[in-house]
Short mmCIF file of C-alpha atoms and ligand atoms in Angstrom, two decimals:
data_model
loop_
_atom_site.label_atom_id
_atom_site.label_comp_id
_atom_site.label_asym_id
_atom_site.label_seq_id
_atom_site.Cartn_x
_atom_site.Cartn_y
_atom_site.Cartn_z
CA UNK A 236 -98.07 -25.03 -63.05
CA UNK A 237 -97.21 -21.47 -63.96
CA UNK A 238 -98.37 -19.00 -61.39
CA UNK A 239 -99.10 -15.60 -62.84
CA UNK A 240 -98.82 -12.70 -60.47
CA UNK A 241 -97.55 -9.16 -60.49
CA UNK A 242 -96.77 -8.97 -56.78
CA UNK A 243 -93.30 -9.00 -55.21
CA UNK A 244 -92.35 -11.60 -52.58
CA UNK A 245 -93.93 -10.72 -49.24
CA UNK A 246 -91.97 -11.29 -46.04
CA UNK A 247 -93.80 -13.43 -43.48
CA UNK A 248 -96.00 -11.24 -41.30
CA UNK A 249 -93.87 -11.97 -38.20
CA UNK A 250 -90.73 -10.85 -40.05
CA UNK A 251 -92.37 -7.55 -41.06
CA UNK A 252 -93.28 -7.05 -37.39
CA UNK A 253 -89.58 -6.92 -36.39
CA UNK A 254 -88.11 -3.55 -35.49
CA UNK A 255 -84.46 -3.82 -36.64
CA UNK A 256 -81.70 -3.93 -34.01
CA UNK A 257 -80.22 -0.47 -33.48
CA UNK A 258 -76.42 -0.62 -33.11
CA UNK A 259 -74.50 1.84 -30.91
CA UNK A 260 -73.55 4.95 -32.87
CA UNK A 261 -69.96 5.55 -33.99
CA UNK A 262 -70.52 8.93 -35.66
CA UNK A 263 -72.45 12.10 -34.80
CA UNK A 264 -75.52 13.18 -36.78
CA UNK A 265 -73.28 15.19 -39.15
CA UNK A 266 -71.01 12.20 -39.72
CA UNK A 267 -68.08 13.22 -37.50
CA UNK A 268 -66.33 10.29 -35.79
CA UNK A 269 -66.94 10.22 -32.05
CA UNK A 270 -65.65 8.18 -29.12
CA UNK A 271 -67.93 5.19 -28.85
CA UNK A 272 -69.30 4.63 -25.36
CA UNK A 273 -72.38 3.06 -26.90
CA UNK A 274 -71.56 -0.60 -27.56
CA UNK A 275 -69.94 -1.88 -24.33
CA UNK A 276 -66.61 -2.63 -25.99
CA UNK A 277 -63.39 -3.01 -23.99
CA UNK A 278 -61.67 0.41 -23.85
CA UNK A 279 -58.32 -1.33 -23.29
CA UNK A 280 -58.81 -3.20 -26.58
CA UNK A 281 -57.71 -6.76 -27.28
CA UNK A 282 -55.05 -8.81 -25.50
CA UNK A 283 -51.74 -8.49 -27.41
CA UNK A 284 -51.50 -12.31 -27.37
CA UNK A 285 -54.89 -12.53 -29.10
CA UNK A 286 -53.77 -9.96 -31.68
CA UNK A 287 -50.67 -12.03 -32.45
CA UNK A 288 -52.71 -15.25 -32.70
CA UNK A 289 -55.16 -13.53 -35.01
CA UNK A 290 -52.36 -12.57 -37.40
CA UNK A 291 -51.09 -16.14 -37.35
CA UNK A 292 -54.59 -17.50 -37.95
CA UNK A 293 -55.16 -15.34 -41.01
CA UNK A 294 -52.26 -16.84 -42.98
CA UNK A 295 -54.34 -19.46 -44.85
CA UNK A 296 -57.31 -17.62 -46.28
CA UNK A 297 -58.19 -20.23 -48.93
CA UNK A 298 -59.23 -23.01 -46.52
CA UNK A 299 -62.44 -23.23 -44.53
CA UNK A 300 -62.09 -22.89 -40.75
CA UNK A 301 -62.29 -25.91 -38.42
CA UNK A 302 -66.05 -26.56 -38.44
CA UNK A 303 -65.87 -28.20 -35.00
CA UNK A 304 -63.85 -25.39 -33.37
CA UNK A 305 -62.11 -28.22 -31.48
CA UNK A 306 -59.16 -26.28 -30.10
CA UNK A 307 -61.33 -23.36 -29.05
CA UNK A 308 -63.74 -25.65 -27.20
CA UNK A 309 -60.80 -27.31 -25.51
CA UNK A 310 -59.39 -23.95 -24.40
CA UNK A 311 -62.76 -22.77 -23.07
CA UNK A 312 -63.30 -26.10 -21.32
CA UNK A 313 -59.96 -25.75 -19.56
CA UNK A 314 -60.57 -22.19 -18.38
CA UNK A 315 -64.07 -22.90 -17.03
CA UNK A 316 -63.78 -26.58 -16.08
CA UNK A 317 -66.39 -27.66 -18.65
CA UNK A 318 -66.81 -30.67 -20.95
CA UNK A 319 -65.71 -29.45 -24.43
CA UNK A 320 -68.21 -31.82 -26.07
CA UNK A 321 -71.03 -29.79 -24.54
CA UNK A 322 -69.74 -26.42 -25.71
CA UNK A 323 -71.55 -24.88 -28.68
CA UNK A 324 -70.15 -21.87 -30.54
CA UNK A 325 -71.67 -19.16 -32.63
CA UNK A 326 -71.05 -16.16 -34.84
CA UNK A 327 -71.32 -14.01 -31.76
CA UNK A 328 -73.56 -15.18 -28.96
CA UNK A 329 -76.24 -13.51 -31.11
CA UNK A 330 -76.26 -16.58 -33.36
CA UNK A 331 -76.76 -18.81 -30.31
CA UNK A 332 -79.71 -16.74 -29.08
CA UNK A 333 -81.32 -16.99 -32.51
CA UNK A 334 -80.76 -20.73 -32.97
CA UNK A 335 -81.96 -21.41 -29.43
CA UNK A 336 -85.25 -19.73 -30.34
CA UNK A 337 -85.42 -21.54 -33.72
CA UNK A 338 -84.72 -24.95 -32.22
CA UNK A 339 -87.33 -24.75 -29.47
CA UNK A 340 -90.05 -22.31 -30.57
CA UNK A 341 -92.15 -21.66 -33.65
CA UNK A 342 -95.30 -19.86 -34.77
CA UNK A 343 -97.78 -19.49 -31.91
CA UNK A 344 -95.33 -20.49 -29.18
CA UNK A 345 -94.38 -18.01 -26.46
CA UNK A 346 -90.93 -16.71 -25.53
CA UNK A 347 -90.60 -14.79 -22.25
CA UNK A 348 -88.06 -12.16 -21.27
CA UNK A 349 -87.96 -9.38 -18.71
CA UNK A 350 -88.93 -5.79 -19.45
CA UNK A 351 -85.75 -3.81 -20.23
CA UNK A 352 -84.12 -7.04 -21.39
CA UNK A 353 -81.58 -7.34 -24.19
CA UNK A 354 -83.03 -6.04 -27.48
CA UNK A 355 -82.09 -9.17 -29.45
CA UNK A 356 -84.58 -11.38 -27.53
CA UNK A 357 -87.59 -9.77 -29.15
CA UNK A 358 -86.03 -10.15 -32.60
CA UNK A 359 -85.10 -13.79 -31.93
CA UNK A 360 -88.67 -14.53 -30.81
CA UNK A 361 -90.38 -12.77 -33.72
CA UNK A 362 -87.99 -14.22 -36.29
CA UNK A 363 -89.37 -17.72 -35.66
CA UNK A 364 -92.97 -16.53 -35.47
CA UNK A 365 -93.15 -16.92 -31.70
CA UNK A 366 -95.03 -14.46 -29.50
CA UNK A 367 -92.78 -12.29 -27.32
CA UNK A 368 -94.08 -12.13 -23.74
CA UNK A 369 -92.60 -9.36 -21.58
CA UNK A 370 -92.51 -9.94 -17.81
CA UNK A 371 -92.62 -6.83 -15.60
CA UNK A 372 -89.33 -5.79 -13.97
CA UNK A 373 -88.62 -4.99 -10.34
CA UNK A 374 -86.45 -1.87 -9.93
CA UNK A 375 -85.07 -2.44 -13.47
CA UNK A 376 -84.09 -6.02 -12.55
CA UNK A 377 -85.64 -9.48 -12.73
CA UNK A 378 -88.82 -10.24 -10.79
CA UNK A 379 -88.75 -14.06 -10.69
CA UNK A 380 -92.34 -14.36 -9.47
CA UNK A 381 -93.63 -12.03 -12.20
CA UNK A 382 -91.65 -13.98 -14.77
CA UNK A 383 -92.99 -17.34 -13.57
CA UNK A 384 -96.51 -15.91 -13.62
CA UNK A 385 -96.09 -15.39 -17.41
CA UNK A 386 -95.55 -19.11 -18.05
CA UNK A 387 -98.37 -20.82 -19.99
CA UNK A 388 -98.79 -24.09 -21.87
CA UNK A 389 -97.34 -22.29 -24.89
CA UNK A 390 -94.11 -21.15 -23.22
CA UNK A 391 -91.06 -22.70 -24.89
CA UNK A 392 -88.11 -20.43 -24.08
CA UNK A 393 -87.16 -17.90 -21.38
CA UNK A 394 -84.32 -15.46 -22.11
CA UNK A 395 -82.55 -13.81 -19.19
CA UNK A 396 -79.37 -11.72 -19.43
CA UNK A 397 -77.38 -11.90 -16.22
CA UNK A 398 -76.06 -9.33 -15.58
CA UNK A 399 -78.60 -7.54 -17.72
CA UNK A 400 -78.13 -5.13 -20.61
CA UNK A 401 -79.16 -2.24 -20.68
CA UNK A 402 -79.85 -1.97 -16.93
CA UNK A 403 -76.65 -3.50 -15.48
CA UNK A 404 -78.71 -5.33 -12.83
CA UNK A 405 -77.84 -8.77 -11.49
CA UNK A 406 -80.15 -11.67 -10.60
CA UNK A 407 -78.43 -13.49 -7.70
CA UNK A 408 -77.66 -17.20 -7.62
CA UNK A 409 -80.56 -17.99 -5.27
CA UNK A 410 -83.04 -16.29 -7.60
CA UNK A 411 -81.68 -18.04 -10.68
CA UNK A 412 -82.08 -21.35 -8.84
CA UNK A 413 -85.63 -20.40 -7.84
CA UNK A 414 -86.49 -19.40 -11.42
CA UNK A 415 -85.13 -22.67 -12.77
CA UNK A 416 -86.96 -24.71 -10.11
CA UNK A 417 -90.23 -22.93 -10.92
CA UNK A 418 -90.09 -23.48 -14.68
CA UNK A 419 -91.56 -26.58 -16.33
CA UNK A 420 -88.62 -28.82 -17.30
CA UNK A 421 -89.59 -28.63 -20.99
CA UNK A 422 -89.07 -24.85 -21.10
CA UNK A 423 -85.57 -23.87 -22.25
CA UNK A 424 -84.00 -21.33 -19.88
CA UNK A 425 -81.32 -19.31 -21.69
CA UNK A 426 -79.03 -17.49 -19.27
CA UNK A 427 -77.09 -14.94 -21.30
CA UNK A 428 -73.85 -14.23 -19.43
CA UNK A 429 -72.33 -11.71 -21.85
CA UNK A 430 -71.03 -9.67 -18.89
CA UNK A 431 -70.21 -12.51 -16.47
CA UNK A 432 -66.46 -11.87 -16.72
CA UNK A 433 -66.98 -8.47 -15.09
CA UNK A 434 -68.31 -10.09 -11.89
CA UNK A 435 -66.23 -11.12 -8.88
CA UNK A 436 -66.10 -14.92 -8.61
CA UNK A 437 -68.28 -14.81 -5.47
CA UNK A 438 -71.05 -13.10 -7.45
CA UNK A 439 -71.32 -15.92 -10.00
CA UNK A 440 -74.98 -16.76 -10.61
CA UNK A 441 -74.44 -20.53 -10.68
CA UNK A 442 -75.96 -21.00 -14.14
CA UNK A 443 -73.01 -22.97 -15.53
CA UNK A 444 -73.22 -25.27 -12.50
CA UNK A 445 -76.96 -25.74 -13.04
CA UNK A 446 -76.32 -26.47 -16.72
CA UNK A 447 -74.08 -29.42 -15.73
CA UNK A 448 -77.15 -31.49 -14.81
CA UNK A 449 -80.27 -29.56 -15.87
CA UNK A 450 -81.89 -30.79 -19.11
CA UNK A 451 -83.23 -27.33 -19.94
CA UNK A 452 -80.51 -24.68 -19.42
CA UNK A 453 -78.36 -23.01 -22.06
CA UNK A 454 -75.73 -20.59 -20.79
CA UNK A 455 -74.26 -18.23 -23.39
CA UNK A 456 -71.03 -16.23 -23.25
CA UNK A 457 -69.22 -13.92 -25.65
CA UNK A 458 -65.73 -12.87 -26.70
CA UNK A 459 -67.13 -9.46 -27.68
CA UNK A 460 -67.08 -7.77 -24.29
CA UNK A 461 -64.23 -8.23 -21.78
CA UNK A 462 -62.10 -10.16 -24.30
CA UNK A 463 -62.20 -7.24 -26.72
CA UNK A 464 -62.90 -9.36 -29.81
CA UNK A 465 -66.21 -7.85 -30.94
CA UNK A 466 -64.94 -7.47 -34.52
CA UNK A 467 -64.56 -11.24 -34.88
CA UNK A 468 -68.09 -12.24 -33.73
CA UNK A 469 -67.43 -15.20 -31.43
CA UNK A 470 -69.78 -16.56 -28.80
CA UNK A 471 -70.12 -19.88 -27.02
CA UNK A 472 -72.64 -21.71 -24.93
CA UNK A 473 -72.93 -24.63 -22.51
CA UNK A 474 -75.88 -27.00 -22.20
CA UNK A 475 -76.88 -30.66 -22.12
CA UNK A 476 -75.62 -32.92 -24.92
CA UNK A 477 -79.19 -32.99 -26.33
CA UNK A 478 -79.50 -29.20 -26.52
CA UNK A 479 -76.03 -28.87 -28.02
CA UNK A 480 -76.95 -31.51 -30.62
CA UNK A 481 -80.08 -29.59 -31.61
CA UNK A 482 -78.15 -26.32 -31.95
CA UNK A 483 -75.43 -27.95 -34.09
CA UNK A 484 -78.09 -28.93 -36.62
CA UNK A 485 -78.99 -25.32 -37.37
CA UNK A 486 -75.86 -23.25 -36.72
CA UNK A 487 -74.10 -21.98 -39.84
CA UNK A 488 -71.66 -24.69 -41.05
CA UNK A 489 -68.42 -22.71 -40.65
CA UNK A 490 -69.62 -20.15 -38.16
CA UNK A 491 -66.33 -18.91 -36.67
CA UNK A 492 -63.43 -17.80 -38.84
CA UNK A 493 -59.98 -19.40 -38.61
CA UNK A 494 -58.35 -16.21 -37.35
CA UNK A 495 -61.25 -15.68 -34.95
CA UNK A 496 -60.79 -19.15 -33.46
CA UNK A 497 -57.04 -18.55 -33.03
CA UNK A 498 -57.58 -15.15 -31.45
CA UNK A 499 -60.26 -16.44 -29.08
CA UNK A 500 -58.05 -19.30 -27.87
CA UNK A 501 -55.26 -16.86 -27.02
CA UNK A 502 -57.76 -14.44 -25.46
CA UNK A 503 -59.28 -17.18 -23.30
CA UNK A 504 -55.82 -18.15 -22.08
CA UNK A 505 -54.68 -14.59 -21.28
CA UNK A 506 -56.21 -14.39 -17.80
CA UNK A 507 -54.04 -11.41 -16.90
CA UNK A 508 -55.70 -9.29 -19.60
CA UNK A 509 -59.11 -10.29 -18.29
CA UNK A 510 -58.09 -9.41 -14.70
CA UNK A 511 -56.69 -6.08 -15.78
CA UNK A 512 -59.80 -5.25 -17.79
CA UNK A 513 -62.07 -6.21 -14.89
CA UNK A 514 -60.06 -4.10 -12.42
CA UNK A 515 -60.03 -1.09 -14.74
CA UNK A 516 -63.75 -1.43 -15.27
CA UNK A 517 -64.58 -1.69 -11.58
CA UNK A 518 -62.48 1.34 -10.69
CA UNK A 519 -63.96 3.65 -13.32
CA UNK A 520 -67.49 2.29 -13.08
CA UNK A 521 -67.52 3.01 -9.36
CA UNK A 522 -65.96 6.42 -9.94
CA UNK A 523 -68.40 7.46 -12.69
CA UNK A 524 -71.37 6.10 -10.71
CA UNK A 525 -70.33 8.21 -7.70
CA UNK A 526 -69.82 11.33 -9.84
CA UNK A 527 -73.28 11.04 -11.38
CA UNK A 528 -74.97 10.07 -8.11
CA UNK A 529 -73.50 13.24 -6.60
CA UNK A 530 -75.76 15.19 -8.98
CA UNK A 531 -78.85 13.79 -7.23
CA UNK A 532 -80.05 17.31 -6.42
CA UNK A 533 -80.29 17.82 -10.21
CA UNK A 534 -82.41 14.69 -10.61
CA UNK A 535 -79.62 12.36 -11.72
CA UNK A 536 -79.15 8.82 -10.40
CA UNK A 537 -77.51 5.56 -11.40
CA UNK A 538 -78.92 2.03 -11.42
CA UNK A 539 -76.28 -0.01 -9.49
CA UNK A 540 -74.19 -1.71 -12.19
CA UNK A 541 -72.60 -5.16 -12.39
CA UNK A 542 -71.36 -4.64 -15.95
CA UNK A 543 -69.03 -2.52 -18.08
CA UNK A 544 -71.60 0.23 -18.47
CA UNK A 545 -73.89 2.26 -16.26
CA UNK A 546 -77.52 3.20 -16.74
CA UNK A 547 -77.82 6.86 -15.72
CA UNK A 548 -81.34 8.22 -15.04
CA UNK A 549 -82.23 11.86 -15.73
CA UNK A 550 -85.31 12.96 -13.78
CA UNK A 551 -84.56 16.68 -13.40
CA UNK A 552 -84.22 19.74 -15.65
CA UNK A 553 -81.51 18.02 -17.69
CA UNK A 554 -83.20 15.32 -19.77
CA UNK A 555 -81.54 12.16 -21.03
CA UNK A 556 -82.13 13.38 -24.58
CA UNK A 557 -80.38 16.69 -23.91
CA UNK A 558 -77.51 14.91 -22.15
CA UNK A 559 -77.21 12.50 -25.10
CA UNK A 560 -77.06 15.40 -27.55
CA UNK A 561 -74.62 17.40 -25.41
CA UNK A 562 -72.27 14.44 -25.05
CA UNK A 563 -72.49 13.78 -28.79
CA UNK A 564 -71.54 17.40 -29.53
CA UNK A 565 -68.59 17.00 -27.20
CA UNK A 566 -67.51 13.90 -29.13
CA UNK A 567 -69.01 11.03 -27.13
CA UNK A 568 -71.62 8.58 -28.39
CA UNK A 569 -73.72 7.06 -25.60
CA UNK A 570 -76.95 5.09 -25.80
CA UNK A 571 -80.26 6.91 -25.28
CA UNK A 572 -82.99 4.29 -24.94
CA UNK A 573 -86.49 5.62 -25.70
CA UNK A 574 -87.04 2.63 -28.02
CA UNK A 575 -86.56 0.28 -25.06
CA UNK A 576 -89.00 2.10 -22.81
CA UNK A 577 -86.29 4.13 -21.08
CA UNK A 578 -86.65 7.70 -22.42
CA UNK A 579 -85.14 9.08 -19.18
CA UNK A 580 -82.01 6.93 -19.34
CA UNK A 581 -78.57 6.91 -20.95
CA UNK A 582 -76.42 3.82 -21.09
CA UNK A 583 -72.77 4.80 -20.88
CA UNK A 584 -69.96 2.29 -21.50
CA UNK A 585 -67.01 2.52 -19.09
CA UNK A 586 -64.11 3.91 -21.11
CA UNK A 587 -60.58 5.03 -20.33
CA UNK A 588 -59.78 7.20 -17.31
CA UNK A 589 -59.49 10.32 -19.48
CA UNK A 590 -62.81 9.60 -21.18
CA UNK A 591 -64.59 9.02 -17.87
CA UNK A 592 -63.22 12.23 -16.32
CA UNK A 593 -64.25 14.16 -19.42
CA UNK A 594 -67.76 12.63 -19.59
CA UNK A 595 -68.38 13.28 -15.87
CA UNK A 596 -67.37 16.92 -16.20
CA UNK A 597 -69.53 17.41 -19.33
CA UNK A 598 -72.56 15.89 -17.56
CA UNK A 599 -71.91 17.99 -14.42
CA UNK A 600 -71.73 21.20 -16.46
CA UNK A 601 -74.93 20.36 -18.31
CA UNK A 602 -76.80 19.43 -15.11
CA UNK A 603 -75.70 22.59 -13.31
CA UNK A 604 -76.68 24.90 -16.16
CA UNK A 605 -79.97 23.19 -17.14
C1 PLP B 241 -73.32 -7.69 -26.25
C2 PLP B 241 -74.32 -8.69 -25.81
C3 PLP B 241 -74.41 -9.95 -26.40
C4 PLP B 241 -73.63 -10.39 -27.50
O1 PLP B 241 -73.01 -10.25 -28.31
P1 PLP B 241 -72.19 -10.97 -29.44
O2 PLP B 241 -71.26 -9.93 -29.88
O3 PLP B 241 -73.19 -11.39 -30.45
O4 PLP B 241 -71.54 -12.15 -28.79
C5 PLP B 241 -75.33 -10.86 -25.93
N1 PLP B 241 -76.12 -10.56 -24.90
C6 PLP B 241 -76.06 -9.38 -24.30
C7 PLP B 241 -76.95 -9.11 -23.14
C8 PLP B 241 -75.17 -8.40 -24.73
O5 PLP B 241 -75.15 -7.20 -24.16
#
């Protein structure tokens, strides 16, 4: 049959409904390069050992990478005490979030996440034609009861970032356990631990432990944040053998580059770099939080952070928009979040000491003269 038509291909209606992901800015409006405190990258960069391994891994460019990422899974398994056979890997944890939605939800199904959750969850839900369901927050964090109240017969997946981006809030171990216990066992609970390495061990939310035996938990991690490998796009996840099997069917066939695998192995093994990055982050996060909190009489406050960024709230004469523009003019890109329902908030990545001192003094000057 020859179909005669003059129309162009039409995207599926649920694809047209997607608002594209907005990446953190790296240039000002007039194109000048700025210091990027807008994408939660590691200001100390990448472990030198990972850099060296990357160079080694890029020698053979003509061959496909190891499709099973065997050595990387082994290295991750060793660091975290996990079964390598149950580790899935992705082109960034972004790929894992998308394939988790594709494997378990389709048109008409519901995917739940918390208000002020990670922006990718809505895209992952809409991409497969599922209906995004937004649970109300509690003080910018997770309200487990409100989330459970959103569950219906159509619920297939729940996404929860812990700690959360862009709020920096943390859902404690007891609440994660309560959420999991309250969900039907055929609903996939995705705990996105992109910032877990910034926590103290005693603050661990227990999701990896739950995933050891639960049939319905996928924990995701990334090499993009504390490991400083965002350029290489490497994420991993841990779940039951059945979930991992389903995800393998739909991941891209060679989804992590050879050099990326080499770099990630070295990065995973360089615990000193991780420790140093965590210590640097804690020191300057606490310092910047205190500096901004001290401007409370000008309407500024900070949502207590468990991550490598802070969410600063501007409820006085100085607006978040004006602060965003002022910082940009001074050479710093931060994240203003009106598109995520937070027009009074700036998300600021923790940078170097010099950057943090500079940013605090710029914000103080703006607040005092507004
Ligand atoms: C940065 C981030 C990710 C992931 O990033 P990848 O670079 O794709 O691994 C996932 N979840 C959250 C909450 C993040 O902030």
